[in-house]
Short mmCIF file of C-alpha atoms in Angstrom, two decimals:
data_model
loop_
_atom_site.label_atom_id
_atom_site.label_comp_id
_atom_site.label_asym_id
_atom_site.label_seq_id
_atom_site.Cartn_x
_atom_site.Cartn_y
_atom_site.Cartn_z
CA ALA H 1405 5.89 11.79 -13.04
CA GLN H 1406 5.42 8.31 -11.71
CA SER H 1407 2.17 6.44 -12.17
CA VAL H 1408 0.83 2.94 -12.35
CA THR H 1409 -2.16 1.56 -14.24
CA GLN H 1410 -3.80 -1.74 -13.57
CA LEU H 1411 -5.56 -2.65 -16.76
CA ASP H 1412 -8.32 -4.80 -15.26
CA SER H 1413 -10.44 -3.89 -12.27
CA HIS H 1414 -11.77 -7.44 -12.00
CA VAL H 1415 -10.44 -10.79 -13.20
CA SER H 1416 -12.32 -14.06 -12.84
CA VAL H 1417 -10.70 -17.46 -13.26
CA SER H 1418 -11.50 -21.06 -12.47
CA GLU H 1419 -9.49 -22.97 -9.92
CA GLY H 1420 -6.50 -24.64 -11.56
CA THR H 1421 -6.33 -22.22 -14.51
CA PRO H 1422 -3.64 -19.57 -15.05
CA VAL H 1423 -3.83 -16.10 -13.58
CA LEU H 1424 -2.73 -12.94 -15.38
CA LEU H 1425 -3.06 -9.52 -13.72
CA ARG H 1426 -1.81 -6.69 -15.89
CA CYS H 1427 0.09 -3.60 -14.82
CA ASN H 1428 1.70 -0.78 -16.76
CA TYR H 1429 3.84 1.86 -15.15
CA SER H 1430 5.26 5.24 -15.92
CA SER H 1431 8.44 6.47 -14.31
CA SER H 1432 11.02 9.07 -15.15
CA TYR H 1433 13.80 6.88 -13.81
CA SER H 1434 14.50 3.23 -13.27
CA PRO H 1435 11.64 2.24 -11.02
CA SER H 1436 11.14 -0.10 -8.15
CA LEU H 1437 7.99 -2.14 -8.71
CA PHE H 1438 5.97 -4.30 -6.39
CA TRP H 1439 2.85 -6.39 -6.16
CA TYR H 1440 0.87 -6.43 -2.93
CA VAL H 1441 -2.14 -8.54 -2.03
CA GLN H 1442 -5.01 -7.63 0.28
CA HIS H 1443 -7.31 -10.31 1.56
CA PRO H 1444 -10.72 -9.23 2.86
CA ASN H 1445 -10.54 -7.25 6.10
CA LYS H 1446 -6.78 -7.57 6.21
CA GLY H 1447 -3.80 -5.31 5.65
CA LEU H 1448 -1.68 -5.51 2.55
CA GLN H 1449 1.08 -8.07 2.15
CA LEU H 1450 4.04 -7.97 -0.22
CA LEU H 1451 3.90 -10.63 -2.94
CA LEU H 1452 7.07 -9.73 -4.79
CA LYS H 1453 9.33 -6.85 -5.76
CA TYR H 1454 11.56 -5.76 -8.62
CA THR H 1455 14.53 -3.55 -7.84
CA SER H 1456 16.71 -3.71 -11.01
CA ALA H 1457 18.07 -7.20 -10.50
CA ALA H 1458 16.57 -10.15 -12.41
CA THR H 1459 13.68 -9.17 -14.66
CA LEU H 1460 11.69 -12.27 -13.73
CA VAL H 1461 10.77 -12.02 -10.11
CA LYS H 1462 9.39 -14.88 -8.06
CA GLY H 1463 7.18 -14.19 -5.10
CA ILE H 1464 5.22 -16.00 -2.47
CA ASN H 1465 2.42 -18.49 -3.10
CA GLY H 1466 3.62 -19.35 -6.60
CA PHE H 1467 3.23 -15.88 -8.07
CA GLU H 1468 5.78 -14.29 -10.36
CA ALA H 1469 6.10 -11.13 -12.41
CA GLU H 1470 8.23 -10.07 -15.34
CA PHE H 1471 9.64 -6.59 -15.71
CA LYS H 1472 9.56 -5.52 -19.37
CA LYS H 1473 11.13 -2.12 -19.81
CA SER H 1474 10.30 -1.86 -23.50
CA GLU H 1475 6.62 -2.37 -22.73
CA THR H 1476 6.68 -0.55 -19.36
CA SER H 1477 4.85 -3.51 -17.92
CA PHE H 1478 5.05 -5.60 -14.78
CA HIS H 1479 2.34 -8.25 -15.15
CA LEU H 1480 1.64 -10.73 -12.36
CA THR H 1481 1.11 -14.38 -13.22
CA LYS H 1482 0.47 -17.71 -11.57
CA PRO H 1483 0.27 -21.02 -13.43
CA SER H 1484 -2.62 -22.46 -11.46
CA ALA H 1485 -5.12 -20.50 -9.39
CA HIS H 1486 -6.21 -21.63 -5.96
CA MET H 1487 -9.36 -20.62 -4.15
CA SER H 1488 -7.25 -18.90 -1.51
CA ASP H 1489 -5.85 -16.55 -4.18
CA ALA H 1490 -9.13 -14.65 -4.27
CA ALA H 1491 -8.19 -11.17 -3.08
CA GLU H 1492 -7.39 -7.63 -4.19
CA TYR H 1493 -4.03 -7.18 -5.90
CA PHE H 1494 -2.15 -3.89 -6.14
CA CYS H 1495 0.65 -3.00 -8.50
CA VAL H 1496 2.95 -0.40 -6.95
CA VAL H 1497 5.68 1.93 -8.21
CA SER H 1498 8.10 3.90 -6.11
CA TYR H 1499 6.98 7.49 -5.58
CA ASN H 1500 10.39 9.07 -5.59
CA GLN H 1501 13.89 8.20 -6.59
CA ALA H 1502 14.74 7.32 -3.03
CA GLY H 1503 12.04 4.67 -3.17
CA THR H 1504 10.78 5.74 0.19
CA ALA H 1505 7.17 6.23 -0.77
CA LEU H 1506 4.98 4.22 -3.08
CA ILE H 1507 2.14 4.86 -5.51
CA PHE H 1508 -0.49 2.15 -5.61
CA GLY H 1509 -2.58 1.20 -8.60
CA LYS H 1510 -6.33 1.09 -8.17
CA GLY H 1511 -6.28 -2.64 -7.65
CA THR H 1512 -7.52 -5.74 -9.42
CA THR H 1513 -10.03 -7.99 -7.72
CA LEU H 1514 -9.29 -11.63 -8.45
CA SER H 1515 -12.21 -14.04 -8.16
CA VAL H 1516 -11.60 -17.77 -8.26
CA SER H 1517 -14.44 -20.18 -8.88
CA SER H 1518 -14.46 -23.90 -8.27
CA ASP I 634 0.61 -10.97 11.70
CA SER I 635 2.71 -8.15 10.22
CA GLY I 636 3.84 -6.79 13.56
CA VAL I 637 2.28 -3.38 12.88
CA THR I 638 -0.45 -2.44 15.35
CA GLN I 639 -3.14 0.10 14.66
CA THR I 640 -5.74 1.43 17.05
CA PRO I 641 -8.65 1.81 17.07
CA LYS I 642 -9.83 -0.77 14.54
CA HIS I 643 -13.16 0.98 14.11
CA LEU I 644 -14.21 4.53 14.85
CA ILE I 645 -17.53 6.25 14.30
CA THR I 646 -17.78 9.99 14.76
CA ALA I 647 -19.66 13.04 13.54
CA THR I 648 -18.82 15.74 11.04
CA GLY I 649 -16.70 18.52 12.44
CA GLN I 650 -15.05 16.30 15.04
CA ARG I 651 -11.40 15.42 15.48
CA VAL I 652 -9.91 11.95 15.84
CA THR I 653 -6.48 10.48 16.39
CA LEU I 654 -5.33 7.22 14.88
CA ARG I 655 -2.37 5.45 16.38
CA CYS I 656 0.23 3.18 14.86
CA SER I 657 2.98 1.13 16.43
CA PRO I 658 5.49 -0.04 13.81
CA ARG I 659 7.27 -3.36 13.76
CA SER I 660 10.05 -3.62 16.28
CA GLY I 661 13.15 -2.00 14.79
CA ASP I 662 11.39 -0.27 11.89
CA LEU I 663 12.27 3.40 11.59
CA SER I 664 9.87 4.46 8.84
CA VAL I 665 6.14 4.86 9.23
CA TYR I 666 3.75 5.51 6.36
CA TRP I 667 0.09 6.48 6.38
CA TYR I 668 -2.32 5.57 3.62
CA GLN I 669 -6.00 6.24 3.06
CA GLN I 670 -8.11 3.66 1.25
CA SER I 671 -11.54 4.57 -0.07
CA LEU I 672 -13.75 3.09 -2.76
CA ASP I 673 -13.52 6.10 -5.06
CA GLN I 674 -9.89 7.11 -4.54
CA GLY I 675 -8.26 3.75 -4.00
CA LEU I 676 -5.14 3.60 -1.85
CA GLN I 677 -3.64 7.06 -1.43
CA PHE I 678 -0.30 7.81 0.16
CA LEU I 679 -0.62 10.48 2.84
CA ILE I 680 2.69 10.94 4.57
CA GLN I 681 5.88 9.21 5.65
CA TYR I 682 8.08 9.68 8.70
CA TYR I 683 11.57 8.36 9.20
CA ASN I 684 13.05 8.29 12.68
CA GLY I 685 10.88 11.14 13.84
CA GLU I 686 11.18 13.40 10.84
CA GLU I 687 8.82 13.91 7.93
CA ARG I 688 10.34 12.27 4.86
CA ALA I 689 7.72 12.41 2.14
CA LYS I 690 4.29 13.93 1.76
CA GLY I 691 1.53 12.79 -0.54
CA ASN I 692 -2.13 13.77 -0.88
CA ILE I 693 -2.59 14.77 2.72
CA LEU I 694 -5.19 17.43 3.44
CA GLU I 695 -4.33 20.46 5.55
CA ARG I 696 -6.95 19.28 8.06
CA PHE I 697 -4.81 16.19 8.62
CA SER I 698 -1.51 16.06 10.43
CA ALA I 699 0.81 13.38 11.67
CA GLN I 700 3.85 12.92 13.81
CA GLN I 701 6.26 10.25 14.84
CA PHE I 702 7.36 10.14 18.44
CA PRO I 703 10.77 9.24 19.93
CA ASP I 704 9.57 5.71 20.60
CA LEU I 705 8.77 5.55 16.86
CA HIS I 706 5.03 5.16 17.19
CA SER I 707 3.02 7.51 15.02
CA GLU I 708 -0.28 9.30 15.23
CA LEU I 709 -2.46 10.61 12.44
CA ASN I 710 -4.74 13.46 13.48
CA LEU I 711 -7.84 14.16 11.42
CA SER I 712 -9.77 17.32 12.23
CA SER I 713 -12.91 19.12 11.02
CA LEU I 714 -14.05 15.79 9.73
CA GLU I 715 -16.24 15.58 6.65
CA LEU I 716 -18.35 12.76 5.31
CA GLY I 717 -15.78 12.18 2.60
CA ASP I 718 -13.11 11.39 5.16
CA SER I 719 -14.80 8.07 5.84
CA ALA I 720 -12.24 5.50 4.79
CA LEU I 721 -9.85 2.81 5.90
CA TYR I 722 -6.60 4.30 7.15
CA PHE I 723 -3.55 2.09 6.96
CA CYS I 724 -0.27 2.46 8.69
CA ALA I 725 2.78 0.68 7.32
CA SER I 726 6.36 0.46 8.46
CA SER I 727 9.72 -0.41 7.03
CA PHE I 728 13.18 -0.66 8.46
CA GLN I 729 14.81 2.03 6.51
CA GLY I 730 14.17 5.30 4.73
CA PRO I 731 17.11 4.62 2.41
CA PRO I 732 16.10 3.73 -1.07
CA ARG I 733 14.44 0.88 -2.71
CA SER I 734 13.79 -1.65 -0.02
CA GLY I 735 10.17 -0.96 -0.79
CA GLU I 736 8.73 -3.68 1.35
CA LEU I 737 6.18 -2.20 3.67
CA PHE I 738 4.53 -4.08 6.49
CA PHE I 739 0.93 -3.03 6.85
CA GLY I 740 -1.31 -2.96 9.84
CA GLU I 741 -4.91 -4.10 9.53
CA GLY I 742 -6.19 -0.56 9.33
CA SER I 743 -8.46 1.78 11.22
CA ARG I 744 -11.90 2.10 9.70
CA LEU I 745 -13.25 5.61 10.16
CA THR I 746 -16.92 6.35 9.63
CA VAL I 747 -18.03 9.97 9.70
CA LEU I 748 -21.79 10.46 10.10
#
């Protein structure tokens, strides 16, 4: 069965410091993995995706994630947080082998203080 | 703006009632997905349609049904509403059902409040 676990429900950082949002997944086949971001009162937006190409994936707004098969992890990082990064972040794994439906983690709320 | 339009944005109704949520996908997208977001359950996949046909089904209750019309817009019907159905319902679309594109474009959601 496919599942995804976001290890932190809330992460707080100061502006200009690194961001690390942790995600572990479980999949019975080679998964597709994604990070989505949801700003308050908005829909979700794709940050980045891994689909069995390069293990280090670069996304929008300076975010990147590394696929580590041995650790079944797909952690999201950013070298320097900005106030506008404050949002809810979802790690996502494909629901079926066709990749046509997705399972979302429970989300990590990122707070950024000045 | 994702290009996905959902109506209504807000809806307040009473227990036992029935409501219909509407979604217009991005121009050219063939797949439509419905998700329910609540504080206790998080974001739950309900159902997916591809070019008018049901493609995948998630945690959708029997009281809920959906369809995708020939013009590719979709409707989610929620009946015999209960207090616990109060949630934000998202529609998302993607170009293809074929595998692994993964990128979904989300609307801004329809917030349903059941009193």
